Amino acid sequence: VRVPAGQVVGQVGGGWEAVMYLLQFERGAYAWLRQAEMLTDLGALLGRAAEAPGGAEAVGEAYLSMFALRSLASRTVNRLAAGERLGPEISVDKIVLGTTEQTVADTARQLLWPALELEDSVEARNWRRAWAFSRITTIYGGAIEVQRDLVAERLLGLPRGR
Amino acid sequence: VTVEPDERELLRSSARHLLQTAKPAELPGALVDLGWFDLLGADPAAAVTVTAEEQGRLRAATPILDLVMRHAAGVHTWPGPALMLPAPAQPREVSGTETSRGFQVRGVTLAGREQAEIYLLLTAAGMVAVPAAPLDRAPVAGADPELGLTVVTGHVDRRDADLVAPAGAVDTAIDAGRRWLASELIGLAAAMLAQAAAYVSARHQFGRPIASFQTVKHRLADVHVAVTAARAGVATAWADGTRLSAMAAKCLGARAHELASAHGHQVHGGLAFTLEYGFQRWIERGYLLDALLGRRRQLTGMLGEACIQAGVFPRTPSLANLS
């Protein structure tokens, strides 16, 4: 697409840097939003967790993940609001967000067992969709492997490789 | 009053210096002389987080946890009676259980408190001072003799026992103790991560450092993520001061340590198995600390039970209380 030179925003060729800068705001705010939704959605199953085998341990593990995510996201949102640039540190939040999404969906599957496998209730269908969707959270927006590379190379100072 | 970042670094270096030079028994006194109680009053989060992480990093064995827990319970004295932690693997976090005649004692004390003449028991009724004379003491060797724990057992007559703080103070002390242990476990994990990162950067195979292989660097990246998440959890526990957050923080610290142990061991190849290299001493220290004030697996189940009973998950931290 041809665009008149007068319509250029910022520097030509500066898009990558702009995206990288803006991504931290998206990651921070989105993680805060998602942990709130997960606390609500999994919280709706707590009434049935007492009867589920291993329910207390599963709920405890899921809560630990959500507690860690909420603690990280709160810190990140506050740092961004204070004008800090997080750079590669935001990859940590992204990894914790993806893994927590999957832990929460796995916990719902366990607590509702065998509803996700056998039932066609609205709740079972919703959680089936949520579980399937949770599998993509370590892929989209920068796969978890890319995030781990960034953490290892940019935060731990390990050498680049293949 | 809060400690600013540059003061935090000063605190870190002075804590490090003390931990490297002072004898365990003298360390709390040295901290008190430096104004530790003032600092605990002004910014306990910074004082405890920084000192406990340094203690973990150095694998130092000190009774500072005793000082932190008694301060949280409102007992602002040093020197004084030795706080007795509950012996690990009990159903309840108490070191004294009331009987018809007095208190049954089953607890552990920290390095440097071997010669105590009076103990502070954590009991359901509150913090109770009892004489050491009628009790049996035995050093704990086990996997980590360098931690210097002493097991104390026996029975104390009611006439010799003094209630020095109410039941609520015991809970407050245990919460403070769990936050300390969370940070000490994080310090261990951070030190293990640094050792592992240095090793894989120096060790070459197939013509390049093994740190350049994704399978190696991703393991260490996951340890860094667990350490960072645990630090954020500790900050929350300090900000909201709740029992559940203190438990959660300790679980996250233990989880970071366990991951640092597993991945650290693996990426060291056979080297970490040797006694001479020493990596496993950081592993064993962490498992011992995990056993104090409720191990991770037990606390995780208790967290789950608490959420199930409440019918909702705690919403903590709020966006406002961490800044």
Tab-separated table of C-alpha atoms in Angstrom:
chain	number	residue	atom	x	y	z
A	1	VAL	CA	0.000	0.000	0.000
A	2	ARG	CA	1.301	3.439	-0.933
A	3	VAL	CA	1.012	5.925	1.913
A	4	PRO	CA	1.714	9.679	1.550
A	5	ALA	CA	4.914	10.709	3.372
A	6	GLY	CA	2.873	13.196	5.409
A	7	GLN	CA	0.982	10.273	7.030
A	8	VAL	CA	4.098	8.641	8.529
A	9	VAL	CA	3.937	8.276	12.302
A	10	GLY	CA	7.363	8.356	13.956
A	11	GLN	CA	10.442	7.120	12.110
A	12	VAL	CA	10.362	5.010	8.946
A	13	GLY	CA	11.655	1.582	10.001
A	14	GLY	CA	10.925	2.335	13.649
A	15	GLY	CA	7.875	0.079	13.842
A	16	TRP	CA	9.625	-2.819	15.555
A	17	GLU	CA	10.829	-0.657	18.406
A	18	ALA	CA	7.360	0.872	18.774
A	19	VAL	CA	5.780	-2.586	18.907
A	20	MET	CA	8.294	-3.805	21.471
A	21	TYR	CA	7.675	-0.712	23.580
A	22	LEU	CA	3.892	-1.002	23.390
A	23	LEU	CA	3.836	-4.761	24.017
A	24	GLN	CA	4.776	-4.347	27.673
A	25	PHE	CA	1.599	-2.313	28.306
A	26	GLU	CA	-0.540	-4.922	26.566
A	27	ARG	CA	1.121	-7.782	28.481
A	28	GLY	CA	0.857	-6.042	31.840
A	29	ALA	CA	-2.766	-4.935	31.606
A	30	TYR	CA	-3.945	-8.146	29.933
A	31	ALA	CA	-2.355	-10.342	32.614
A	32	TRP	CA	-4.098	-8.311	35.321
A	33	LEU	CA	-7.427	-8.676	33.499
A	34	ARG	CA	-7.017	-12.416	32.957
A	35	GLN	CA	-6.062	-13.277	36.544
A	36	ALA	CA	-9.242	-11.497	37.722
A	37	GLU	CA	-11.343	-13.522	35.264
A	38	MET	CA	-9.626	-16.780	36.238
A	39	LEU	CA	-10.183	-16.161	39.964
A	40	THR	CA	-13.875	-15.667	39.190
A	41	ASP	CA	-14.293	-18.580	36.761
A	42	LEU	CA	-12.437	-21.190	38.820
A	43	GLY	CA	-13.946	-19.674	41.975
A	44	ALA	CA	-17.387	-20.681	40.667
A	45	LEU	CA	-16.292	-24.340	40.942
A	46	LEU	CA	-15.111	-24.132	44.580
A	47	GLY	CA	-18.502	-25.311	45.852
A	48	ARG	CA	-17.959	-28.659	44.121
A	49	ALA	CA	-14.232	-28.970	44.914
A	50	ALA	CA	-14.841	-30.475	48.349
A	51	GLU	CA	-16.277	-33.650	46.764
A	52	ALA	CA	-13.682	-33.960	43.994
A	53	PRO	CA	-10.875	-36.440	44.736
A	54	GLY	CA	-7.688	-34.502	45.487
A	55	GLY	CA	-9.746	-31.311	45.242
A	56	ALA	CA	-8.038	-29.352	48.027
A	57	GLU	CA	-4.526	-29.970	46.664
A	58	ALA	CA	-5.602	-29.140	43.102
A	59	VAL	CA	-7.342	-25.940	44.218
A	60	GLY	CA	-4.289	-25.020	46.328
A	61	GLU	CA	-1.910	-25.474	43.377
A	62	ALA	CA	-4.161	-23.463	41.090
A	63	TYR	CA	-4.476	-20.715	43.679
A	64	LEU	CA	-0.674	-20.564	44.034
A	65	SER	CA	-0.341	-19.997	40.282
A	66	MET	CA	-3.024	-17.305	40.244
A	67	PHE	CA	-1.548	-15.666	43.370
A	68	ALA	CA	1.863	-15.531	41.684
A	69	LEU	CA	0.377	-14.149	38.457
A	70	ARG	CA	-1.666	-11.505	40.296
A	71	SER	CA	1.363	-10.496	42.378
A	72	LEU	CA	3.536	-10.160	39.262
A	73	ALA	CA	0.865	-8.339	37.248
A	74	SER	CA	0.146	-5.905	40.065
A	75	ARG	CA	3.832	-5.070	40.308
A	76	THR	CA	4.156	-4.735	36.538
A	77	VAL	CA	1.123	-2.453	36.162
A	78	ASN	CA	2.430	-0.256	38.980
A	79	ARG	CA	5.918	-0.064	37.438
A	80	LEU	CA	4.498	0.810	34.028
A	81	ALA	CA	2.283	3.467	35.590
A	82	ALA	CA	5.401	4.935	37.217
A	83	GLY	CA	6.988	5.254	33.760
A	84	GLU	CA	9.470	2.385	34.011
A	85	ARG	CA	10.449	0.463	30.864
A	86	LEU	CA	10.421	-3.262	31.608
A	87	GLY	CA	12.029	-4.573	28.424
A	88	PRO	CA	12.744	-8.324	28.531
A	89	GLU	CA	11.450	-8.615	32.108
A	90	ILE	CA	7.927	-8.679	30.681
A	91	SER	CA	8.682	-12.156	29.269
A	92	VAL	CA	8.485	-13.503	32.836
A	93	ASP	CA	4.892	-12.241	33.132
A	94	LYS	CA	4.044	-13.730	29.745
A	95	ILE	CA	5.368	-17.172	30.777
A	96	VAL	CA	3.512	-17.112	34.095
A	97	LEU	CA	0.311	-15.979	32.339
A	98	GLY	CA	0.397	-18.848	29.828
A	99	THR	CA	1.245	-21.557	32.340
A	100	THR	CA	-1.380	-20.279	34.802
A	101	GLU	CA	-4.077	-20.307	32.103
A	102	GLN	CA	-3.291	-23.980	31.512
A	103	THR	CA	-3.096	-24.892	35.205
A	104	VAL	CA	-6.490	-23.276	35.823
A	105	ALA	CA	-8.135	-25.052	32.877
A	106	ASP	CA	-6.580	-28.390	33.926
A	107	THR	CA	-7.886	-27.842	37.468
A	108	ALA	CA	-11.397	-27.145	36.157
A	109	ARG	CA	-11.242	-30.369	34.131
A	110	GLN	CA	-10.227	-32.281	37.262
A	111	LEU	CA	-12.825	-30.678	39.553
A	112	LEU	CA	-15.667	-31.229	37.068
A	113	TRP	CA	-14.589	-34.719	36.061
A	114	PRO	CA	-16.073	-36.344	34.024
A	115	ALA	CA	-18.298	-33.481	32.834
A	116	LEU	CA	-15.837	-32.122	30.243
A	117	GLU	CA	-15.492	-35.584	28.743
A	118	LEU	CA	-19.111	-36.759	28.863
A	119	GLU	CA	-21.602	-33.919	29.265
A	120	ASP	CA	-23.252	-31.402	26.978
A	121	SER	CA	-24.386	-28.905	29.600
A	122	VAL	CA	-23.646	-25.236	28.969
A	123	GLU	CA	-21.037	-25.341	31.732
A	124	ALA	CA	-19.295	-28.400	30.286
A	125	ARG	CA	-19.280	-26.886	26.803
A	126	ASN	CA	-17.923	-23.561	28.114
A	127	TRP	CA	-15.098	-25.211	30.033
A	128	ARG	CA	-14.292	-27.474	27.067
A	129	ARG	CA	-13.872	-24.372	24.952
A	130	ALA	CA	-11.888	-22.609	27.704
A	131	TRP	CA	-9.614	-25.629	28.135
A	132	ALA	CA	-8.933	-25.835	24.387
A	133	PHE	CA	-8.290	-22.094	24.246
A	134	SER	CA	-5.862	-22.302	27.190
A	135	ARG	CA	-3.580	-24.514	25.058
A	136	ILE	CA	-2.847	-21.608	22.737
A	137	THR	CA	-1.761	-19.206	25.491
A	138	THR	CA	1.810	-20.523	25.416
A	139	ILE	CA	1.892	-20.150	21.620
A	140	TYR	CA	0.240	-16.912	20.538
A	141	GLY	CA	1.763	-13.513	21.189
A	142	GLY	CA	5.275	-15.018	21.310
A	143	ALA	CA	5.647	-18.741	22.006
A	144	ILE	CA	6.871	-19.780	25.436
A	145	GLU	CA	10.084	-21.076	23.812
A	146	VAL	CA	10.817	-17.589	22.475
A	147	GLN	CA	10.063	-16.083	25.899
A	148	ARG	CA	12.424	-18.573	27.573
A	149	ASP	CA	15.148	-17.664	25.070
A	150	LEU	CA	14.639	-13.991	25.949
A	151	VAL	CA	14.782	-14.689	29.699
A	152	ALA	CA	17.908	-16.850	29.331
A	153	GLU	CA	19.773	-14.512	26.994
A	154	ARG	CA	18.624	-11.051	28.063
A	155	LEU	CA	18.063	-11.568	31.810
A	156	LEU	CA	20.475	-14.386	32.722
A	157	GLY	CA	23.132	-13.399	30.175
A	158	LEU	CA	23.450	-16.900	28.676
A	159	PRO	CA	24.943	-17.071	25.163
A	160	ARG	CA	22.774	-17.091	22.040
A	161	GLY	CA	22.490	-20.400	20.289
A	162	ARG	CA	20.401	-22.499	17.973
B	1	VAL	CA	8.931	5.118	56.434
B	2	THR	CA	10.254	2.935	53.629
B	3	VAL	CA	13.756	1.943	52.664
B	4	GLU	CA	14.826	3.552	49.353
B	5	PRO	CA	16.605	1.476	46.685
B	6	ASP	CA	20.101	2.773	47.542
B	7	GLU	CA	19.505	2.159	51.254
B	8	ARG	CA	18.319	-1.324	50.327
B	9	GLU	CA	21.686	-2.017	48.676
B	10	LEU	CA	23.443	-0.698	51.778
B	11	LEU	CA	21.313	-2.986	53.923
B	12	ARG	CA	22.131	-5.903	51.614
B	13	SER	CA	25.882	-5.342	51.807
B	14	SER	CA	25.909	-4.853	55.576
B	15	ALA	CA	23.749	-7.968	56.087
B	16	ARG	CA	26.082	-9.903	53.794
B	17	HIS	CA	29.133	-8.696	55.710
B	18	LEU	CA	27.616	-9.654	59.071
B	19	LEU	CA	26.498	-13.067	57.848
B	20	GLN	CA	29.995	-13.788	56.570
B	21	THR	CA	31.852	-12.637	59.665
B	22	ALA	CA	29.774	-12.956	62.862
B	23	LYS	CA	29.272	-16.214	64.778
B	24	PRO	CA	25.657	-17.475	64.678
B	25	ALA	CA	25.115	-16.901	68.398
B	26	GLU	CA	26.412	-13.324	68.153
B	27	LEU	CA	24.632	-12.346	64.973
B	28	PRO	CA	21.249	-11.251	66.351
B	29	GLY	CA	23.010	-9.140	69.001
B	30	ALA	CA	25.107	-7.504	66.285
B	31	LEU	CA	21.959	-6.765	64.279
B	32	VAL	CA	20.225	-5.310	67.334
B	33	ASP	CA	23.259	-3.064	67.934
B	34	LEU	CA	22.942	-1.855	64.339
B	35	GLY	CA	19.357	-0.733	64.993
B	36	TRP	CA	17.612	-3.816	63.636
B	37	PHE	CA	14.513	-3.377	65.839
B	38	ASP	CA	14.136	0.210	64.574
B	39	LEU	CA	14.388	-1.066	61.012
B	40	LEU	CA	11.893	-3.854	61.708
B	41	GLY	CA	9.537	-1.200	63.045
B	42	ALA	CA	10.047	1.165	60.100
B	43	ASP	CA	10.199	-1.200	57.100
B	44	PRO	CA	9.988	-4.858	58.146
B	45	ALA	CA	9.429	-5.997	54.555
B	46	ALA	CA	12.756	-4.589	53.377
B	47	ALA	CA	14.676	-5.651	56.498
B	48	VAL	CA	13.465	-9.254	56.419
B	49	THR	CA	13.386	-9.776	52.659
B	50	VAL	CA	16.923	-8.525	52.124
B	51	THR	CA	18.493	-10.266	55.142
B	52	ALA	CA	16.728	-13.599	54.588
B	53	GLU	CA	17.667	-13.679	50.906
B	54	GLU	CA	21.300	-12.997	51.774
B	55	GLN	CA	21.221	-15.704	54.434
B	56	GLY	CA	19.894	-18.166	51.832
B	57	ARG	CA	22.417	-17.110	49.200
B	58	LEU	CA	25.289	-17.648	51.657
B	59	ARG	CA	23.681	-20.723	53.221
B	60	ALA	CA	24.403	-19.130	56.585
B	61	ALA	CA	22.964	-20.708	59.743
B	62	THR	CA	21.800	-18.071	62.222
B	63	PRO	CA	18.988	-17.494	64.728
B	64	ILE	CA	17.758	-14.286	63.019
B	65	LEU	CA	14.441	-16.014	62.291
B	66	ASP	CA	14.006	-16.247	66.081
B	67	LEU	CA	14.479	-12.452	66.305
B	68	VAL	CA	11.997	-11.821	63.491
B	69	MET	CA	9.299	-14.063	64.954
B	70	ARG	CA	9.592	-12.729	68.518
B	71	HIS	CA	9.468	-9.157	67.186
B	72	ALA	CA	6.292	-9.974	65.233
B	73	ALA	CA	4.782	-11.362	68.442
B	74	GLY	CA	5.562	-8.137	70.281
B	75	VAL	CA	8.464	-9.559	72.316
B	76	HIS	CA	11.114	-6.905	71.624
B	77	THR	CA	13.967	-8.231	73.725
B	78	TRP	CA	17.429	-9.511	72.945
B	79	PRO	CA	19.155	-11.434	74.353
B	80	GLY	CA	16.413	-13.466	75.937
B	81	PRO	CA	14.701	-16.803	75.800
B	82	ALA	CA	15.149	-18.902	72.657
B	83	LEU	CA	12.085	-19.184	70.465
B	84	MET	CA	11.193	-22.817	69.897
B	85	LEU	CA	9.891	-23.635	66.445
B	86	PRO	CA	7.439	-26.504	66.094
B	87	ALA	CA	9.159	-29.807	65.296
B	88	PRO	CA	8.554	-30.671	61.629
B	89	ALA	CA	5.897	-33.180	60.557
B	90	GLN	CA	3.319	-32.443	63.246
B	91	PRO	CA	-0.360	-31.931	62.446
B	92	ARG	CA	-0.367	-28.500	64.149
B	93	GLU	CA	2.227	-25.722	64.128
B	94	VAL	CA	2.953	-25.721	67.893
B	95	SER	CA	6.058	-26.521	69.922
B	96	GLY	CA	4.129	-27.000	73.192
B	97	THR	CA	0.858	-28.841	73.809
B	98	GLU	CA	-1.097	-28.287	77.019
B	99	THR	CA	-1.532	-31.351	79.268
B	100	SER	CA	-3.304	-31.735	82.622
B	101	ARG	CA	-0.026	-30.956	84.430
B	102	GLY	CA	1.702	-28.488	82.119
B	103	PHE	CA	3.139	-28.531	78.589
B	104	GLN	CA	4.398	-31.373	76.421
B	105	VAL	CA	7.309	-29.957	74.419
B	106	ARG	CA	8.312	-31.002	70.916
B	107	GLY	CA	10.246	-28.428	68.966
B	108	VAL	CA	13.461	-27.284	67.337
B	109	THR	CA	15.718	-24.323	68.039
B	110	LEU	CA	18.016	-22.560	65.595
B	111	ALA	CA	21.819	-22.430	65.398
B	112	GLY	CA	23.364	-20.330	68.158
B	113	ARG	CA	20.587	-21.038	70.656
B	114	GLU	CA	21.951	-24.362	71.937
B	115	GLN	CA	22.727	-22.966	75.383
B	116	ALA	CA	19.395	-21.243	76.044
B	117	GLU	CA	18.172	-21.365	79.632
B	118	ILE	CA	14.600	-20.355	78.831
B	119	TYR	CA	12.481	-21.254	75.804
B	120	LEU	CA	9.496	-19.511	74.246
B	121	LEU	CA	7.005	-22.193	73.244
B	122	LEU	CA	4.422	-21.645	70.543
B	123	THR	CA	1.195	-23.104	71.936
B	124	ALA	CA	-2.532	-22.889	71.227
B	125	ALA	CA	-2.867	-20.714	74.349
B	126	GLY	CA	-0.143	-18.281	73.297
B	127	MET	CA	3.603	-17.845	73.649
B	128	VAL	CA	4.748	-19.548	76.835
B	129	ALA	CA	8.158	-19.139	78.536
B	130	VAL	CA	9.509	-22.344	80.112
B	131	PRO	CA	12.864	-23.327	81.679
B	132	ALA	CA	15.245	-25.462	79.625
B	133	ALA	CA	16.453	-27.531	82.596
B	134	PRO	CA	13.813	-30.311	82.565
B	135	LEU	CA	13.984	-30.751	78.772
B	136	ASP	CA	16.127	-33.016	76.576
B	137	ARG	CA	18.178	-31.506	73.769
B	138	ALA	CA	19.690	-33.327	70.805
B	139	PRO	CA	21.474	-31.818	67.810
B	140	VAL	CA	19.901	-32.573	64.414
B	141	ALA	CA	22.406	-34.058	61.972
B	142	GLY	CA	20.292	-35.494	59.163
B	143	ALA	CA	20.874	-34.184	55.666
B	144	ASP	CA	22.232	-30.794	56.732
B	145	PRO	CA	24.139	-30.788	60.038
B	146	GLU	CA	25.470	-27.306	59.180
B	147	LEU	CA	22.019	-25.799	59.777
B	148	GLY	CA	22.674	-26.421	63.466
B	149	LEU	CA	19.124	-27.263	64.567
B	150	THR	CA	18.520	-28.735	68.024
B	151	VAL	CA	15.525	-30.945	68.789
B	152	VAL	CA	14.037	-30.230	72.228
B	153	THR	CA	11.569	-32.633	73.861
B	154	GLY	CA	10.088	-33.346	77.289
B	155	HIS	CA	7.498	-32.039	79.723
B	156	VAL	CA	7.383	-28.815	81.750
B	157	ASP	CA	5.292	-28.318	84.872
B	158	ARG	CA	2.560	-25.688	84.714
B	159	ARG	CA	4.021	-23.856	87.747
B	160	ASP	CA	7.213	-23.182	85.747
B	161	ALA	CA	5.385	-21.867	82.656
B	162	ASP	CA	4.637	-18.176	82.016
B	163	LEU	CA	2.269	-16.895	79.337
B	164	VAL	CA	4.174	-13.994	77.703
B	165	ALA	CA	2.025	-13.310	74.604
B	166	PRO	CA	-1.561	-14.215	73.617
B	167	ALA	CA	-2.628	-16.801	71.026
B	168	GLY	CA	-2.955	-14.154	68.308
B	169	ALA	CA	0.732	-13.322	68.762
B	170	VAL	CA	1.661	-16.924	67.938
B	171	ASP	CA	-0.204	-16.667	64.627
B	172	THR	CA	1.511	-13.353	63.857
B	173	ALA	CA	4.901	-14.886	64.653
B	174	ILE	CA	4.251	-17.889	62.405
B	175	ASP	CA	3.167	-15.635	59.521
B	176	ALA	CA	6.365	-13.586	59.926
B	177	GLY	CA	8.400	-16.807	60.108
B	178	ARG	CA	6.866	-18.114	56.884
B	179	ARG	CA	7.643	-14.846	55.082
B	180	TRP	CA	11.263	-15.061	56.289
B	181	LEU	CA	11.574	-18.696	55.183
B	182	ALA	CA	10.064	-17.816	51.785
B	183	SER	CA	12.829	-15.274	51.220
B	184	GLU	CA	15.545	-17.577	52.554
B	185	LEU	CA	14.397	-20.281	50.090
B	186	ILE	CA	14.422	-17.667	47.309
B	187	GLY	CA	17.992	-16.738	48.277
B	188	LEU	CA	19.022	-20.390	48.034
B	189	ALA	CA	17.318	-20.750	44.647
B	190	ALA	CA	18.930	-17.545	43.338
B	191	ALA	CA	22.372	-18.746	44.425
B	192	MET	CA	21.801	-22.142	42.783
B	193	LEU	CA	20.641	-20.454	39.582
B	194	ALA	CA	23.774	-18.284	39.538
B	195	GLN	CA	26.009	-21.334	40.078
B	196	ALA	CA	24.233	-23.282	37.338
B	197	ALA	CA	24.352	-20.343	34.896
B	198	ALA	CA	28.096	-19.900	35.504
B	199	TYR	CA	28.727	-23.619	35.039
B	200	VAL	CA	26.808	-24.019	31.763
B	201	SER	CA	28.485	-20.914	30.367
B	202	ALA	CA	31.954	-22.298	31.120
B	203	ARG	CA	31.347	-25.944	30.198
B	204	HIS	CA	31.833	-26.638	26.468
B	205	GLN	CA	30.557	-29.582	24.459
B	206	PHE	CA	30.319	-30.018	20.660
B	207	GLY	CA	32.483	-26.918	20.320
B	208	ARG	CA	30.287	-24.470	22.205
B	209	PRO	CA	29.115	-23.638	25.732
B	210	ILE	CA	26.275	-25.932	26.747
B	211	ALA	CA	24.386	-22.781	27.805
B	212	SER	CA	23.782	-22.132	24.112
B	213	PHE	CA	21.569	-25.226	23.831
B	214	GLN	CA	17.892	-24.382	24.208
B	215	THR	CA	17.168	-27.401	26.352
B	216	VAL	CA	19.710	-26.175	28.898
B	217	LYS	CA	18.853	-22.473	28.812
B	218	HIS	CA	15.108	-23.098	28.997
B	219	ARG	CA	15.512	-25.031	32.235
B	220	LEU	CA	17.375	-22.108	33.777
B	221	ALA	CA	14.875	-19.609	32.355
B	222	ASP	CA	12.117	-21.509	34.175
B	223	VAL	CA	14.073	-21.295	37.423
B	224	HIS	CA	14.395	-17.531	36.946
B	225	VAL	CA	10.640	-17.293	36.334
B	226	ALA	CA	9.914	-19.257	39.533
B	227	VAL	CA	12.300	-17.077	41.564
B	228	THR	CA	10.766	-13.865	40.185
B	229	ALA	CA	7.215	-15.110	40.822
B	230	ALA	CA	8.138	-16.096	44.384
B	231	ARG	CA	9.626	-12.630	45.043
B	232	ALA	CA	6.404	-11.034	43.826
B	233	GLY	CA	4.456	-13.370	46.123
B	234	VAL	CA	6.587	-12.361	49.115
B	235	ALA	CA	5.909	-8.688	48.347
B	236	THR	CA	2.181	-9.434	48.364
B	237	ALA	CA	2.451	-11.305	51.666
B	238	TRP	CA	4.130	-8.270	53.247
B	239	ALA	CA	1.656	-5.845	51.691
B	240	ASP	CA	-1.518	-7.605	52.869
B	241	GLY	CA	-0.201	-9.315	56.014
B	242	THR	CA	-2.671	-12.201	55.746
B	243	ARG	CA	-2.123	-15.765	56.915
B	244	LEU	CA	-2.981	-17.194	53.473
B	245	SER	CA	-0.538	-14.926	51.633
B	246	ALA	CA	2.277	-15.860	54.036
B	247	MET	CA	1.517	-19.534	53.372
B	248	ALA	CA	1.365	-18.953	49.619
B	249	ALA	CA	4.653	-17.029	49.645
B	250	LYS	CA	6.399	-19.867	51.471
B	251	CYS	CA	5.003	-22.381	48.963
B	252	LEU	CA	6.282	-20.290	46.041
B	253	GLY	CA	9.717	-19.999	47.683
B	254	ALA	CA	9.851	-23.766	48.167
B	255	ARG	CA	8.678	-24.305	44.577
B	256	ALA	CA	11.464	-22.040	43.259
B	257	HIS	CA	14.007	-23.949	45.339
B	258	GLU	CA	12.726	-27.325	44.165
B	259	LEU	CA	12.942	-26.245	40.519
B	260	ALA	CA	16.431	-24.800	41.061
B	261	SER	CA	17.437	-28.133	42.606
B	262	ALA	CA	16.023	-30.270	39.797
B	263	HIS	CA	17.278	-28.189	36.872
B	264	GLY	CA	20.496	-27.158	38.590
B	265	HIS	CA	21.408	-30.770	39.279
B	266	GLN	CA	20.660	-31.828	35.714
B	267	VAL	CA	22.583	-29.073	33.908
B	268	HIS	CA	25.643	-29.619	36.116
B	269	GLY	CA	25.964	-33.101	34.630
B	270	GLY	CA	27.623	-35.457	37.078
B	271	LEU	CA	29.477	-32.662	38.855
B	272	ALA	CA	26.674	-31.681	41.247
B	273	PHE	CA	26.670	-35.208	42.668
B	274	THR	CA	30.133	-34.767	44.153
B	275	LEU	CA	30.418	-33.676	47.755
B	276	GLU	CA	33.422	-31.524	46.864
B	277	TYR	CA	31.466	-29.322	44.448
B	278	GLY	CA	28.911	-28.569	47.140
B	279	PHE	CA	25.795	-27.877	45.052
B	280	GLN	CA	23.792	-30.487	46.954
B	281	ARG	CA	24.322	-28.619	50.218
B	282	TRP	CA	22.067	-25.884	48.785
B	283	ILE	CA	19.575	-28.590	47.849
B	284	GLU	CA	19.467	-30.178	51.308
B	285	ARG	CA	19.285	-26.812	53.090
B	286	GLY	CA	16.156	-25.962	51.127
B	287	TYR	CA	14.409	-29.220	51.942
B	288	LEU	CA	15.122	-28.655	55.632
B	289	LEU	CA	13.787	-25.092	55.499
B	290	ASP	CA	10.712	-26.367	53.656
B	291	ALA	CA	10.067	-28.689	56.620
B	292	LEU	CA	9.864	-25.731	59.053
B	293	LEU	CA	6.473	-24.043	59.748
B	294	GLY	CA	4.598	-26.280	57.312
B	295	ARG	CA	5.987	-27.956	54.243
B	296	ARG	CA	4.899	-26.914	50.804
B	297	ARG	CA	2.667	-29.910	50.051
B	298	GLN	CA	0.841	-29.592	53.359
B	299	LEU	CA	0.440	-25.800	53.037
B	300	THR	CA	-0.838	-26.152	49.458
B	301	GLY	CA	-3.613	-28.470	50.654
B	302	MET	CA	-4.412	-26.070	53.503
B	303	LEU	CA	-4.621	-23.159	51.034
B	304	GLY	CA	-7.021	-25.185	48.900
B	305	GLU	CA	-9.142	-26.080	51.939
B	306	ALA	CA	-9.317	-22.420	52.977
B	307	CYS	CA	-10.446	-21.336	49.487
B	308	ILE	CA	-13.051	-24.115	49.345
B	309	GLN	CA	-14.417	-23.174	52.764
B	310	ALA	CA	-14.584	-19.472	51.876
B	311	GLY	CA	-16.260	-20.300	48.549
B	312	VAL	CA	-14.178	-17.606	46.798
B	313	PHE	CA	-10.500	-17.068	46.073
B	314	PRO	CA	-8.799	-14.242	47.989
B	315	ARG	CA	-8.358	-11.128	45.814
B	316	THR	CA	-4.866	-10.117	46.838
B	317	PRO	CA	-2.869	-7.982	46.257
B	318	SER	CA	-5.042	-5.056	45.286
B	319	LEU	CA	-3.574	-2.831	42.576
B	320	ALA	CA	-3.168	-0.004	45.068
B	321	ASN	CA	-1.274	-1.645	47.911
B	322	LEU	CA	1.851	-2.515	45.944
B	323	SER	CA	3.563	0.499	44.526
